[in-house]
PDB file of C-alpha atoms in Angstrom:
ATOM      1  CA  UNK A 142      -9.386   1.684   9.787  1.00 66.00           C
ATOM      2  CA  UNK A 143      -5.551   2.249   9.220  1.00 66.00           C
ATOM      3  CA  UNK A 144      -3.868   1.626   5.978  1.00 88.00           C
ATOM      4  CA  UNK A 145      -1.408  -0.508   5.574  1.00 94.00           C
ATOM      5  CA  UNK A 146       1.565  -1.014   2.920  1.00 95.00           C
ATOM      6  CA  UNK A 147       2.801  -4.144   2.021  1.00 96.00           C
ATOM      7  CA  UNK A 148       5.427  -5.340  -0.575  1.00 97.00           C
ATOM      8  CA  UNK A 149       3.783  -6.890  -3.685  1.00 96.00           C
ATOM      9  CA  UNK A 150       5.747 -10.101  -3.520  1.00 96.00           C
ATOM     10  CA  UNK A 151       8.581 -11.927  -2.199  1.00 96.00           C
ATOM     11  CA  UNK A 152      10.517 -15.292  -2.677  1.00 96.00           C
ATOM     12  CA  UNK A 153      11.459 -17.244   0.455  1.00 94.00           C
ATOM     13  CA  UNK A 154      13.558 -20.286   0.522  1.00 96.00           C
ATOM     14  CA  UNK A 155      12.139 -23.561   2.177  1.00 96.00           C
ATOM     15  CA  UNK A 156      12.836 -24.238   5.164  1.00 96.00           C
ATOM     16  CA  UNK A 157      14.188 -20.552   6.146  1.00 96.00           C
ATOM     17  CA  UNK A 158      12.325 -18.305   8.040  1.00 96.00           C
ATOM     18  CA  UNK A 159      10.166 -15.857   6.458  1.00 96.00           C
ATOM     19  CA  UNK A 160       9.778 -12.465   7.577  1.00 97.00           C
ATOM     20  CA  UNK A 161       7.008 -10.282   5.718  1.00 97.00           C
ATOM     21  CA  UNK A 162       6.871  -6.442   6.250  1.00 97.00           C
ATOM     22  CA  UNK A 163       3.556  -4.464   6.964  1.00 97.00           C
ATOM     23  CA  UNK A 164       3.521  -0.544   7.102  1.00 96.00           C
ATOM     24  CA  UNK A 165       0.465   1.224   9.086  1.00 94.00           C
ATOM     25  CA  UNK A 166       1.749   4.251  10.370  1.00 94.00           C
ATOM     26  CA  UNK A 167      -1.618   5.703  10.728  1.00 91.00           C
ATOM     27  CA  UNK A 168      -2.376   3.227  13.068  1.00 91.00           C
ATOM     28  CA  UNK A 169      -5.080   4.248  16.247  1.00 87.00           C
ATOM     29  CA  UNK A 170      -4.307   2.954  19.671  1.00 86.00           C
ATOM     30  CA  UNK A 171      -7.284   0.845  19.707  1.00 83.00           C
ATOM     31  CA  UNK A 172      -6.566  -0.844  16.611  1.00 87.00           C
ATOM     32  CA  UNK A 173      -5.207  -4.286  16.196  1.00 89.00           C
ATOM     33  CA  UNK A 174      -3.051  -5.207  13.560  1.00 92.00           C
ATOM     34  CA  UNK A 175      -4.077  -9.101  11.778  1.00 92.00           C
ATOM     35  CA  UNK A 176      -2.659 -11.163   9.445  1.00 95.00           C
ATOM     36  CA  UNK A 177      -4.591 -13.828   6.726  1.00 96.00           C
ATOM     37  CA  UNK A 178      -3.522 -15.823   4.181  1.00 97.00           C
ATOM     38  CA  UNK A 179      -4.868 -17.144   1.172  1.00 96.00           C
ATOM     39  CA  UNK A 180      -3.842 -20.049  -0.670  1.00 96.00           C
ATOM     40  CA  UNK A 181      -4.637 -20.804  -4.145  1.00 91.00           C
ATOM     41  CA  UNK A 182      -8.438 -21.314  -4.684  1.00 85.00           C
ATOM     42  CA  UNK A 183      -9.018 -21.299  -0.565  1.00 93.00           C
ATOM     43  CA  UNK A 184     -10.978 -18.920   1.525  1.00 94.00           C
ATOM     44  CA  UNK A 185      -8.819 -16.673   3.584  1.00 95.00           C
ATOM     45  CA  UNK A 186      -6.904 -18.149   7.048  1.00 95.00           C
ATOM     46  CA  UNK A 187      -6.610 -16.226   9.633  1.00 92.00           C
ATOM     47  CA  UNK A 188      -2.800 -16.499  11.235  1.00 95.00           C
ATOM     48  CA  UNK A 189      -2.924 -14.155  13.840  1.00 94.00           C
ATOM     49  CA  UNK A 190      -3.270 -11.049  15.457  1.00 91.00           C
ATOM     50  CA  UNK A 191      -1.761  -8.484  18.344  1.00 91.00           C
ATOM     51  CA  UNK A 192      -2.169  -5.180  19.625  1.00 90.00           C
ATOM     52  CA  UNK A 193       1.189  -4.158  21.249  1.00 90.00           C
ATOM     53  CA  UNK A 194       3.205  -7.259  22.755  1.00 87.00           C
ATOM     54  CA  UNK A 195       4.650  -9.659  20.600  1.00 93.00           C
ATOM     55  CA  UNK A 196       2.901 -12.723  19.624  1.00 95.00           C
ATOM     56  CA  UNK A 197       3.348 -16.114  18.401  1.00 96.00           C
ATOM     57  CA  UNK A 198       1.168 -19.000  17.555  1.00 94.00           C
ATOM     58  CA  UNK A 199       1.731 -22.679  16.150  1.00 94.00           C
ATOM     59  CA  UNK A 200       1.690 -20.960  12.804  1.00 94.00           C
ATOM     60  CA  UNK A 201       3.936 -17.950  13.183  1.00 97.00           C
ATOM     61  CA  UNK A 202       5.102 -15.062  15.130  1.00 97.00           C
ATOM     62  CA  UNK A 203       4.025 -11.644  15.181  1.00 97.00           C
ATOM     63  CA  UNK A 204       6.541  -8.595  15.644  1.00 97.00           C
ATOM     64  CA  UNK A 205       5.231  -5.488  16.209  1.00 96.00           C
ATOM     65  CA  UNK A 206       7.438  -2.112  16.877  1.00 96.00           C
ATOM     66  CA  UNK A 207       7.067  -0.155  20.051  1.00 94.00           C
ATOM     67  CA  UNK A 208       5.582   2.563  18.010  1.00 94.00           C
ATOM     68  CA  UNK A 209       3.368   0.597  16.409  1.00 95.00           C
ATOM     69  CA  UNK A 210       3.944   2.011  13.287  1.00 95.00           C
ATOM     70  CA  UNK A 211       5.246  -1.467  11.155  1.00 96.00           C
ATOM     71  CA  UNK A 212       4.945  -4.974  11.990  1.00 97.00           C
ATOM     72  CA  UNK A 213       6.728  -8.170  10.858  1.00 97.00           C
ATOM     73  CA  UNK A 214       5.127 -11.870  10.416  1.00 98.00           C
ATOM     74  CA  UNK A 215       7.408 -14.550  10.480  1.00 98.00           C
ATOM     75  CA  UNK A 216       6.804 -17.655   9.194  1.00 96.00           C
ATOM     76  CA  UNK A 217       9.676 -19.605  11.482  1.00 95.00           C
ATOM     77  CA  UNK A 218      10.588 -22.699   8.624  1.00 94.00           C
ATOM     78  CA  UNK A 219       8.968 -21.707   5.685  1.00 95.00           C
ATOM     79  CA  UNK A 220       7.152 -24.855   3.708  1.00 96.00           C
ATOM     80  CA  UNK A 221       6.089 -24.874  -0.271  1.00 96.00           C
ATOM     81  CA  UNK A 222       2.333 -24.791   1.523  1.00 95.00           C
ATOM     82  CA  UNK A 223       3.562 -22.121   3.039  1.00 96.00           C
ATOM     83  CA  UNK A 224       2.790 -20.336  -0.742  1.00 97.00           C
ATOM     84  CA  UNK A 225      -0.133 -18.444  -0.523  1.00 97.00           C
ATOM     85  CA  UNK A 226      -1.160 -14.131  -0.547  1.00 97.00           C
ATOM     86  CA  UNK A 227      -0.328 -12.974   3.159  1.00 98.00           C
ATOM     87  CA  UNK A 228      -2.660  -9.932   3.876  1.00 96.00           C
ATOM     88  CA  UNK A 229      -1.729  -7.620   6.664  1.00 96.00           C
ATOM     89  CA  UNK A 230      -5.176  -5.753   8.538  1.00 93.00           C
ATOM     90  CA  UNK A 231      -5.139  -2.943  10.882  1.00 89.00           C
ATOM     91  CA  UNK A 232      -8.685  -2.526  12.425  1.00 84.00           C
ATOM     92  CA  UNK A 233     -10.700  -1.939  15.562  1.00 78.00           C
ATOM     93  CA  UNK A 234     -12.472  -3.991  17.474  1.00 66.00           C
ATOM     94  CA  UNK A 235     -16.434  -2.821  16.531  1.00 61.00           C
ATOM     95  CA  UNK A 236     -19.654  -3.921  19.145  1.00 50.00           C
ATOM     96  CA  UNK A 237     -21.522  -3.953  16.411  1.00 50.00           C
ATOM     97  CA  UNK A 238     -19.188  -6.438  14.074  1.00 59.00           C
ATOM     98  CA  UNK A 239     -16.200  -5.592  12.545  1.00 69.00           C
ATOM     99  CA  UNK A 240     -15.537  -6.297   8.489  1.00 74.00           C
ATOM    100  CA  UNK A 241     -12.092  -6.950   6.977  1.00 82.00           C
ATOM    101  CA  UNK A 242     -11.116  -4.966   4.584  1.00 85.00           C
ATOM    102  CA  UNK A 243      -8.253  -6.391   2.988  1.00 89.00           C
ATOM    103  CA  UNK A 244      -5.515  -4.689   0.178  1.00 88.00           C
ATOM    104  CA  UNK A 245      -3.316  -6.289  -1.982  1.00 89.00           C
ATOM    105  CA  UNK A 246      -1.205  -8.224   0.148  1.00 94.00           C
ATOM    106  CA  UNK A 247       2.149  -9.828  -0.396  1.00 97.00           C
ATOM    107  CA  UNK A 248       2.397 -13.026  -2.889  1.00 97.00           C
ATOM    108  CA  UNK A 249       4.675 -15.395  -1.036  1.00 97.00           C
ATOM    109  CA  UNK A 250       6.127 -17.870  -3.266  1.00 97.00           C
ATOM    110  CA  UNK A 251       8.234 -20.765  -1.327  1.00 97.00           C
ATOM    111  CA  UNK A 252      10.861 -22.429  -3.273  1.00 96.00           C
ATOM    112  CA  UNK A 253      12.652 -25.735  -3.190  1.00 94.00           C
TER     113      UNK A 253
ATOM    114  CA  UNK B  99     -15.890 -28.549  13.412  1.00 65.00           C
ATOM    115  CA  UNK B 100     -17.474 -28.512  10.346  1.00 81.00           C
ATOM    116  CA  UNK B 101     -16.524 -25.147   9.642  1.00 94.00           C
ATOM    117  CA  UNK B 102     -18.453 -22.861   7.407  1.00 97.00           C
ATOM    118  CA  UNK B 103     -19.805 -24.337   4.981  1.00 97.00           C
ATOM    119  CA  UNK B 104     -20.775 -23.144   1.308  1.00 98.00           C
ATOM    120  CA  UNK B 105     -23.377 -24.387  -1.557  1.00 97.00           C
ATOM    121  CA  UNK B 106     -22.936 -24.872  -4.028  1.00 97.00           C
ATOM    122  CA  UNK B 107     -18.985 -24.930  -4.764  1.00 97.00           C
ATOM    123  CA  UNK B 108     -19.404 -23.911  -8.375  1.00 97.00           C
ATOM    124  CA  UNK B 109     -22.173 -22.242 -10.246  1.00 97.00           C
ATOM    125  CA  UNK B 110     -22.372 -22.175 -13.694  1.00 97.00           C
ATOM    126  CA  UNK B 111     -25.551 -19.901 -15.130  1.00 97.00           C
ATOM    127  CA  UNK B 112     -26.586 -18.035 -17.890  1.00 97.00           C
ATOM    128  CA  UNK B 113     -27.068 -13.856 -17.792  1.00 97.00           C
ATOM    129  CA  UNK B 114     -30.957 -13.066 -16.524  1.00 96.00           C
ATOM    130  CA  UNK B 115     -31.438 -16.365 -13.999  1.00 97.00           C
ATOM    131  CA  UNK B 116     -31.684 -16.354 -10.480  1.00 97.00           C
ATOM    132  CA  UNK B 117     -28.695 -17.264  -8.347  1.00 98.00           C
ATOM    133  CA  UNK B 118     -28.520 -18.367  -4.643  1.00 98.00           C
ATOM    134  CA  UNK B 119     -25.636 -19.136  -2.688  1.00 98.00           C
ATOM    135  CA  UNK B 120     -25.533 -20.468   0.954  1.00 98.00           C
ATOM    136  CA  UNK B 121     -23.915 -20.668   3.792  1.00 98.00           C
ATOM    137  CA  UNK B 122     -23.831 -21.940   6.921  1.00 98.00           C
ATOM    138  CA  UNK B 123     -22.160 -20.371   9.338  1.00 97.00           C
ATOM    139  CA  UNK B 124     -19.692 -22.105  12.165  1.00 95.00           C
ATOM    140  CA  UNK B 125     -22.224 -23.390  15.313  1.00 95.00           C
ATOM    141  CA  UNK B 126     -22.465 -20.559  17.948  1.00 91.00           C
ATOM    142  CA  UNK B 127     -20.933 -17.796  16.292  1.00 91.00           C
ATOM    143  CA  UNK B 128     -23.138 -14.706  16.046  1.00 90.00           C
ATOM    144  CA  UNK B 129     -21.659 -12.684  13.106  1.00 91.00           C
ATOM    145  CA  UNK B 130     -21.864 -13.492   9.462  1.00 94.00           C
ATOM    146  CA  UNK B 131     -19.764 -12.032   6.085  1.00 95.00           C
ATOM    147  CA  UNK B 132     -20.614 -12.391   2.818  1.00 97.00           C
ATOM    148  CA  UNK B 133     -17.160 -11.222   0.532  1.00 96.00           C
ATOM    149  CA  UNK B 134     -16.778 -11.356  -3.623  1.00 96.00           C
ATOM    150  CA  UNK B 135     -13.674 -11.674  -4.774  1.00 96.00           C
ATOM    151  CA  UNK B 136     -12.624 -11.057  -8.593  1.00 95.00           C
ATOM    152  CA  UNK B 137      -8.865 -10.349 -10.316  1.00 91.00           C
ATOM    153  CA  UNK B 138      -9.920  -6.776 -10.769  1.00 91.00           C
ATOM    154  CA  UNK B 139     -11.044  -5.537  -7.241  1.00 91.00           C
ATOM    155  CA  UNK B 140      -9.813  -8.144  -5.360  1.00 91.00           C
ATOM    156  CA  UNK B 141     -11.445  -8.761  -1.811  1.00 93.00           C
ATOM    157  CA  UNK B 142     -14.550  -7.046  -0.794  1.00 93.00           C
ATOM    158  CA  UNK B 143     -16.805  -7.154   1.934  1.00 93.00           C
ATOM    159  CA  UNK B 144     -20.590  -6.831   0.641  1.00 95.00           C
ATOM    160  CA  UNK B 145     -22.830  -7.960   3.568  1.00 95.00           C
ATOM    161  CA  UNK B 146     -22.407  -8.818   7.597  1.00 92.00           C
ATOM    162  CA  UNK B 147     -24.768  -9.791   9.941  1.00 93.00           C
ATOM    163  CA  UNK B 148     -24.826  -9.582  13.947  1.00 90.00           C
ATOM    164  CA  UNK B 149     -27.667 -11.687  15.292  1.00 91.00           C
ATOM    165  CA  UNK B 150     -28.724 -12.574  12.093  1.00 94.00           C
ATOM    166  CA  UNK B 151     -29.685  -8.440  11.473  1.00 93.00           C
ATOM    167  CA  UNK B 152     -27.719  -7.002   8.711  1.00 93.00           C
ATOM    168  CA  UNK B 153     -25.386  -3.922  10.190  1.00 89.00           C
ATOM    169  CA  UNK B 154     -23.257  -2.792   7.355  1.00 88.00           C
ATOM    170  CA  UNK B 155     -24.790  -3.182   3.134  1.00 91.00           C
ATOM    171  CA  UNK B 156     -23.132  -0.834   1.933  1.00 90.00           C
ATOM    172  CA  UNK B 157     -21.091  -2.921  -0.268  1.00 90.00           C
ATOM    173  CA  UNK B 158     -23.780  -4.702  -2.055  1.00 94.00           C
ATOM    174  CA  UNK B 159     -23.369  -3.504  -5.702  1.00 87.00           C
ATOM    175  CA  UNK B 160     -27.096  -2.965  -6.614  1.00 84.00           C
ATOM    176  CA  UNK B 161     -30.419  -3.765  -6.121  1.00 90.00           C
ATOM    177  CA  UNK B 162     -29.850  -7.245  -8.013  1.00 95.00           C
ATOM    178  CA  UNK B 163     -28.141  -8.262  -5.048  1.00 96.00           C
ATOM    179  CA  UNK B 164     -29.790  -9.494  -1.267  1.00 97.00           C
ATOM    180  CA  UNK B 165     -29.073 -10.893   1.185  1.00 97.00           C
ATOM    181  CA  UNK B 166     -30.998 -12.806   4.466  1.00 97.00           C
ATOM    182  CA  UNK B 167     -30.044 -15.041   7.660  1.00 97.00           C
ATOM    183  CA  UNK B 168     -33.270 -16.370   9.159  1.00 96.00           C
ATOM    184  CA  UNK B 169     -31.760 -17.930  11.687  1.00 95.00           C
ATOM    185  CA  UNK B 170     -28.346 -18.356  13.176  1.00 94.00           C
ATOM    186  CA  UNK B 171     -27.055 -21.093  11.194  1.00 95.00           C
ATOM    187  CA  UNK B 172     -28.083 -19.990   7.774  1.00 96.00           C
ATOM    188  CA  UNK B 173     -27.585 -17.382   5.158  1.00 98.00           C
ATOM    189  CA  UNK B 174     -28.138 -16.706   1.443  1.00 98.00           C
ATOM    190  CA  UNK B 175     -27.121 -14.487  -0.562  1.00 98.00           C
ATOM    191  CA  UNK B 176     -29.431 -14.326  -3.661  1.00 98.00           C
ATOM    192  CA  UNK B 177     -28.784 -12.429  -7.358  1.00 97.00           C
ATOM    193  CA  UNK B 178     -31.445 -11.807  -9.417  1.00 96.00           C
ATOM    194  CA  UNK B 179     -30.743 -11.193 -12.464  1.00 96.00           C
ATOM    195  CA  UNK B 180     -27.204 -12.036 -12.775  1.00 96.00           C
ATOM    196  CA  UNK B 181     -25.059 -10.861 -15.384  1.00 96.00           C
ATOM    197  CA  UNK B 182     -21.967 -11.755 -16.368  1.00 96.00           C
ATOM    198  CA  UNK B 183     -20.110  -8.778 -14.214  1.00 95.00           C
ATOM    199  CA  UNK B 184     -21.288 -10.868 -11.650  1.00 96.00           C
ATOM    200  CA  UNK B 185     -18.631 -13.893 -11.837  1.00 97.00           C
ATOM    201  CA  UNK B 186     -16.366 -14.002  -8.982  1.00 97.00           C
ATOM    202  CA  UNK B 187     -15.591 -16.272  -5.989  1.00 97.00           C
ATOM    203  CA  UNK B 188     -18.378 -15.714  -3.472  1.00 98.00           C
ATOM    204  CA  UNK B 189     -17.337 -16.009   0.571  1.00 97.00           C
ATOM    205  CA  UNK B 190     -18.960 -16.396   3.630  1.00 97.00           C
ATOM    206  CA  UNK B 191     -17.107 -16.193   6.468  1.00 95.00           C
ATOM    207  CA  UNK B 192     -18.380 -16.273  10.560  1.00 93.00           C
ATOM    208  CA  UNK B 193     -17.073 -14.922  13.788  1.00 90.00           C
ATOM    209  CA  UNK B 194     -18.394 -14.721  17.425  1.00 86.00           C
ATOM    210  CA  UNK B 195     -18.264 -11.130  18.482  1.00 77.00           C
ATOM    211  CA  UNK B 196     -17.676 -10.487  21.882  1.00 69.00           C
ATOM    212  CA  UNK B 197     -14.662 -13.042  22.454  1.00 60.00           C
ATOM    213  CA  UNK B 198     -11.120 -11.172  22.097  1.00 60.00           C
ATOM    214  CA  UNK B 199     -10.634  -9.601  18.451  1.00 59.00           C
ATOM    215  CA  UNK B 200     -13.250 -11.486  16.760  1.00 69.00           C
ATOM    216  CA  UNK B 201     -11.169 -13.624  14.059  1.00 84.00           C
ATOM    217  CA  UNK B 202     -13.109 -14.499  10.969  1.00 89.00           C
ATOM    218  CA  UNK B 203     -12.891 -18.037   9.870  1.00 92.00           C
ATOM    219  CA  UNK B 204     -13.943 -18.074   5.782  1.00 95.00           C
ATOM    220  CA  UNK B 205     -15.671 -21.130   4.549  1.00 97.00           C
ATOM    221  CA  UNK B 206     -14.117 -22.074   0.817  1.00 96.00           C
ATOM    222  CA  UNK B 207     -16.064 -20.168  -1.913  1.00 97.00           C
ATOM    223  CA  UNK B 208     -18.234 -20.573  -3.962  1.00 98.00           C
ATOM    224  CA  UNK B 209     -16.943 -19.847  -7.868  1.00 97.00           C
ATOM    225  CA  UNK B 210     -20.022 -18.063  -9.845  1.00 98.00           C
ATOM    226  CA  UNK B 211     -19.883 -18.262 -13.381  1.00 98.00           C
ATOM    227  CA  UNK B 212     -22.470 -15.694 -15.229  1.00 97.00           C
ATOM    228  CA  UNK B 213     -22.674 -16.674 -19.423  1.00 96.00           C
TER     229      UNK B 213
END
């Protein structure tokens, strides 16, 4: 699966948008690019996914470049439960079940 | 929907004892996860299951570790001994393979504590 780069953290004021960067310029043609979050003491969420086209959901929107090389998640009106680790995952879609591996992520801290 | 569920939510032991943790996974979905998460390594997958047969151990740290699903709405995940390396919040999460990309949903952890 493709690597992916993420900043370590960000601040984002409530009620703006949020707009979190994701790197994975090794990414394969087949793989999809996903995006969890975790809140404090909570299992991981998932918030969505995409392969090429654009996507959006009741929880955000996904921006992906025509290259494929870097998407964006944005997070349209940002809440303070909006705080949580985002993790951005580039994989492919296995028969035989496909794991998450998951880096670092960005810690997204919403403020008043 | 129940989601996934996990027992127990916190489990406190002491080094050499027997820990199980269990899960069950989200009605009709045919793959199960088992992750550990700790500060130092962060998220990591150890188990998963398609039709309740394990595909993919290779994260399991050691032989103190196993894990079953007898059926399709039930897994454990079983430590014996534990040590105190062994703390972490334990996850199980379920998907249906087959249906689009296969999202996980995670059920909410259960925090091991090894004295």
């Amino acid at each position: 699966d493709a690597k992916t780069t993420q900043p370590t953290s960000m601040d984002c004021a409530e009620g703006r948008a949020a707009n979190l960067p994701c790197n994975h310029s090794t990414i394969s043609g087949n793989e999809y690019v996903y995006w969890y979050r975790q809140i404090h003491s909570q299992g991981p969420q998932y918030i969505i996914h995409g392969l090429k086209n654009n996507e959006t959901n009741e929880m955000a929107s996904l921006i992906i470049t025509e290259d494929r090389k870097s998407s964006t998640l944005i997070l349209p009106h940002a809440t303070l439960r909006d705080t949580a680790v985002y993790y951005c995952i580039v994989r492919v879609h296995r028969a035989a079940g496909n794991k998450l591996t998951f880096g670092g992520g960005t810690r997204v801290l919403v403020k008043p | 929907d129940a989601g996934v569920i996990q027992s127990p939510r916190h489990e406190v032991t002491e080094m050499g004892q027997e820990v199980t943790l269990r899960c069950k996974p989200i009605s009709g979905h045919n793959s199960l996860f088992w992750y550990r998460q700790t500060m130092m390594r962060g998220l990591e997958l150890l188990i998963y299951f398609n039709n309740n047969v394990p595909i993919d151990d290779s994260g399991m740290p050691e032989d103190r570790f196993s894990a079953k699903m007898p059926n399709a709405s039930f897994s454990t995940l079983k430590i014996q001994p534990s040590e105190p390396r062994d703390s972490a919040v334990y996850f199980c999460a379920s998907s249906l393979l087959g249906q689009g990309a296969d999202t996980q949903y995670f059920g909410p952890g259960t925090r091991l504590t090894v004295l």
